[in-house]
Amino acid sequence: MTTDPIWFTPPPRSPRVPEAPPERPRERVALTVDGEPVEVAKGATLLDACRAAGREIPTLCYLETLTPVNACRICVVEVEGARVLAPACSRRAEPGMVVASESERVRTARKVVLELLASAVDLSTAPGLAELMARYGARPERFGAAAATVAQPAKVDNELYLRDYGKCVLCYKCVEACGTDAQNTFAIAVAGRGFDAGISTEHDVPLPDSACVYCGNCIAVCPTGALMAKPEHDLRAAGRWDESRQTRTDTICAFCGVGCAITLHVQDDRIVKATSPFENPTTRGNLCVKGRFGFEFVHGRG
Amino acid sequence: MDLRFQGNRPSAEERAAIDEVLGPPLGAWDGGERDPERDGRVGFGGLPAAARRDLLLPALHAAQDRAGWVSPGALEYICRRLSVPPAEAWGVVTFYHLLATEPRPPVVAHVCDDLACRLAGAERLCQRLVRELGPAGAPAAGGRSTWLRSPCLGECDRAPAALLTAAGAAPRSAVLSPIHSEEALVAALTRPESFPARARFTEASEEELRRSVPQIGRPDLLLLSRVGVVDPGRLEAYRASGGYRALARAIELGPERVIEDKVVSKLVGRGGAAFPTGRKWEAVAKAEARPKYVVCNADESEPGTFKDRVLLEHDPFAIVEAMTIAAFACGCERGFVYLRGEYPLAHERLADAIAQARAAGLLGEDVAGAGFRFDIEIRRGAGAYICGEETALFNSIEGRRGEPRSKPPFPVEVGLFGQPTVVNNVETLANVPAILLNGGASYAALGTAGSTGHKLFCVSGRVERPGLFEVPFGATLGELLALAGGVAGGRALQAVLLGGAAGVFVGPEAIDLPLTFEGTRAAGATLGSGVVMVFDEDADLGDALARIASFFRHESCGQCVPCRVGTVRQEELLARLRAGRPEGTVQSELATYRELAQAMRDASICGLGQTAASALESALARFGAVAVSPSITGGRG
Amino acid sequence: MFGAGGGTSSYQEIEETDCVLLWGSNARETHPIFFHHLLQGVRRGARLFAIDPRRSSSARWAEIWAGLDVGSDVALSNTMAREILAAGLEHREFVEHATSGFEEYRAHVESWTLERGERETGVPAAVIREIAHAFARAERAMICWTLGITEHHNAVDNVLALINLALLTGHVGRYGSGLNPLRGQNNVQGGGDMGALPDRLPGFQHVENAPLREKFERAWGVAVPPRKGWHLTEMFEAMERGELRALYVIGENPMRSEADQHRTRRLLEGLDCLVVQDIFLTATAEVADVVLPAAAGWCESEGTVTSSERRVQRVRRALPPPPGARDDLEILFDLARRLGRDWGEADPERVWNEVRTLSPVHAGMSYARLEAEGGLRWPCYDEQHPGELFLHSRFWERPVVGPRAPFQCLEHSPPVDRLDEEFPLRLTTGRRLEEYNTGVQTGVYRSPVRRGETLDLSPEDALRLGVAEGERVRIRSRRGEVVAPVHVDESLRPGLTFMTFHFPEQVATNVLTIDAHDPKSGTAEFKATAIRVDRLEAS
């Protein structure tokens, strides 16, 4: 299909390469992390600064593509002169800040946060959490066997993915991905208050009755496996999910002309999952229902 | 936005009540009747259609007030009207405890069982209600009424107290305090038709007011000078008593000198955080972004606090005038008063004061003929302690869950609607006219070097005369207790809770503690919002601590882990100690608690989580583990 | 446009524009991830206006949705242009320096007053005025469209009408301003890039331009036919005339996707030879003489595709094709060998490098760069060239580089399939989020929102016809009839109905549609069919 005015000769090459208007050069901010001088661009966060200094700051609710909500508090660091610890993921670096990324106060806060989470939430499918618990010496059992938890039956109300809120740490990522940060569908929000707060549709209606369009962008950002694609869940349940036997190949989605980068996770010559790289400028890790779940036709042939 | 709805319809009554707040719909796309010619050709949507999100909470109140609950039909209609995603609206409606998402009888008694009311027998009252009306929340009087337990209602000067609400065509709220006779409360619930048409169930007599504010009429008062003396319902009375002279003075001085004067006065915020007011005003005045806002934080919810209520009920024009001065000084065009949902009389009087000021040209397009524009709206809270936190308060006004925001950025840069905002507590504002009239320097001469001016103290609990007291900074705890007649019945003092649930317990040794910012800080205590709650030798401290722990679990917004889960673990741990069944040993429990408390203080987002362990920690530190166990203290409650 | 067949802007620009006219596009559902970028723009303050007969899910995001009559796009454009001129909001400087034919254009649209515009389009005059002013006044503004513009008998005029508005306001060739057709399939753009057009060789080089053609002839060592070929609709006409007797179909399902399906079947079945190469045994393959099972291009082979922002990106083989299915490239190379030409090894990078030697706009895109840079936008003239973020910046050079952009005087031409007493309802067609084209690929996964084909009716029409939600009704056009259940949809006004073509096995929507097509693009008027609807027992 061409709908252009038929021009016989190709248009001449533009004499200048078209560019976006230049960004104002950002000032640099100098601070120290664990005694080491670091320089970051103005507007950068303490997390950026710590990473620039080679420090590994644990995060749970943070993701580059989402607005920081700094709810989990696992990334807190100590800023000299501040009354309380600062969330590294959202606190902007200021000139002259003296940051301790792993001080005793920081370690205690991270340990207790991990203990609080582990005593309330099933973290069995949360990647990296066991390592973190060991790193900070977390002992959730000290809150007692009767400690209140968010245990509840998994919600299985559609064929594409399930919601196991007994594994939910309330990081808000799914709400952000469903909302203003990406999908703008707003099928889910945080409802209730305090320990009873949870991710919910309106009146807790099943997903098929909600505004959900099954883009699965919530699954992509979930840090604990509380949200999981049904095929992955079923394979796990059958004991057949084996990431060591999976390959990941980046390609372009077959549907529509947007050109979304898609990573196909293939196990035993079958696509078992589709994701998108968060650093891809077109998708920022997001896909639509067709991209994320529509791959099954590949196996319906032959 | 491409919102999806369930197809729930409001009743005609609900629709009318909501339209009363929102105005009529434009057409089918925002909830009105479909006209295929119009609605088939044009639709106004997207983000502009969602620009009135800040009317969400008022609309939810309207639905609740009309039907006694926010029905699915009403909620969906509000969502259509305001283009709010239903899941988000659900998140908002389930956040506020005065809003019901299940059908509820029209008449509800919210019975305070918080600290001061407990000391005045609230628990016995609740047990009686259970016997006569059934458990909390159960329908009584043939489904026409029910009762619920409530956190502090800010009526600690006349505890115990209850707030009664009646939904219907003419919705009403009224406070019943003190509950002299339990019969009155039971009668109100068993015969809901006897519900009064005024904001106090029984109009407080002059004598009752005098009991609550014993200093009425004294000439040395700055903040309470009009209380009980000047008619709070008449602008002319306010003016005759010197009202609006401060605004005139401000206009004469000009914004810069008003702020300068404020800086010189060294006035600091009275809401608990004690931030210098002048610097706050200065920052907003300098901010280039427009528009800018003034917000009066009247969400007084700290258990044991009632000072702002007294000011709003008895001197509402002063707050209106002070906000106008702030707006003039900082260049703000719009003001909001975020008022506790549990303060019906304050609401009535403040709304009336604003209307009178507007009618007199003291609010509006050209305030006092001085060439600036300013007006004030009242926004009613809906039962969430956290909304007293300034950024949570902004979110609440904006129609979102009242979850606090991360600071920085601070409100002076990014506040209400993301704009520079002055947010001041009621009592802080009440100081403003006095400073202008007498000069910042003379104000700074009052009190101590580190704490200038006067302070209101809410004295409650086991004293002879619970009430509100105004003293210059520097008075000691003992002097204040003497003003309140000392410990009730001449019994011995066991402990004093300073600063409310978020405060600290001090023992009898603190009787000479000067009640200043620097004095309390040095003693490891806090002034907080000015709560001085007295526990005599018979009081059950463990019970109070349990109530505080339960309060924070109940009021945590749930956003951050240290507070959401920490407040639960705190309550559980305390319960184990009280029951004598520690996990491991008492010592190991205390070690765990120290780390928990430290993490909550260090890593929570906002002041709620940061102070939720404060009272229990201080009690354990001062009195040891025995403090929590009634069997050890021998208290009888 | 202007000689380069692609959208002018990049996705990043729509996040930083000030105004978007979404015209004849339900991108919310058809291009969901593009719509993410658009919504970022809206969140940053861009004003969005939707022009669409239906208040689609996209239109609900618009500050103003204007529900024009199907096929009145030229009329609306002319009216907006006239209003912009009347208000003095045209971009004088741009018009003078970079365009031609302005005075004729001005005279041509002079009669298109707001009142006439309202009469011809159904959109209230005040709304036309508001949108025209917002578009003209914006610092940066874009027009984005999809098949609502192009699936008409006057598709090219519709596109030209949008170009006129951009020229008039200077909203092209600058960062954040542009004209953007959103491509419906993952390599529609790439197909065009590669010369899968009747008149073009790879790189949009016109086949009738002798020096360009000769370049290819030299490279390939064969004579290239010097005249442009047939587009799809012309091919069917040629079949009708008996001039086209054999057809090689790769990855298309005309049996389902073409308008006037009865005729399509007759013509395809009447061919001497029909070869179908596809990943499925499609309805078209079922009537083929030879079927060549193919690998799925996006996950079972290597190569490149081009997105709607002109970005060439690599597709990669993630898994082997099922037994018997082969890579398209291998099949073609084998076929060439059988026909007596050995093209050597069927290596996609080799083929791509040949493209780079022949198509100047692709010259700089080595596989290594495509890998390292996550794809590149054409034109990319050499290995150092970053690829153009947006096209036609030359219009803003003083003096303008290359030919000026011409205004086109366009006549409003309503849909061919007229409404009358017998066929009083307008049927328009489109896609749904969870489905894709004829459903061959999307019919497999278990979408919780799939509800099958429906005839979507306005509440008023449903009431008038006495039909209820879910009731099956007979739908007739001048070409055929189908039966489908009713879905009552408040996004439709009386007289307007909607169907998809996702479920051809359930309801063959294209039995109804008209093959009236645009003579230049060959696109059929899927968007405007005259139908009648009858209750089953009544008919």
Coordinates of C-alpha atoms in Angstrom, one line a residue, chain A residues 21-28 40-43:
Chain A
P21 CA 16.2 20.0 20.3
P22 CA 19.4 19.9 22.4
E23 CA 18.9 19.2 26.1
R24 CA 20.3 21.7 28.4
P25 CA 23.6 20.3 29.8
R26 CA 22.9 18.9 33.2
E27 CA 25.0 20.2 36.1
R28 CA 27.1 17.6 37.9
V40 CA 26.3 12.2 39.1
A41 CA 24.2 14.4 36.8
K42 CA 21.8 16.8 38.6
G43 CA 18.5 15.0 39.1

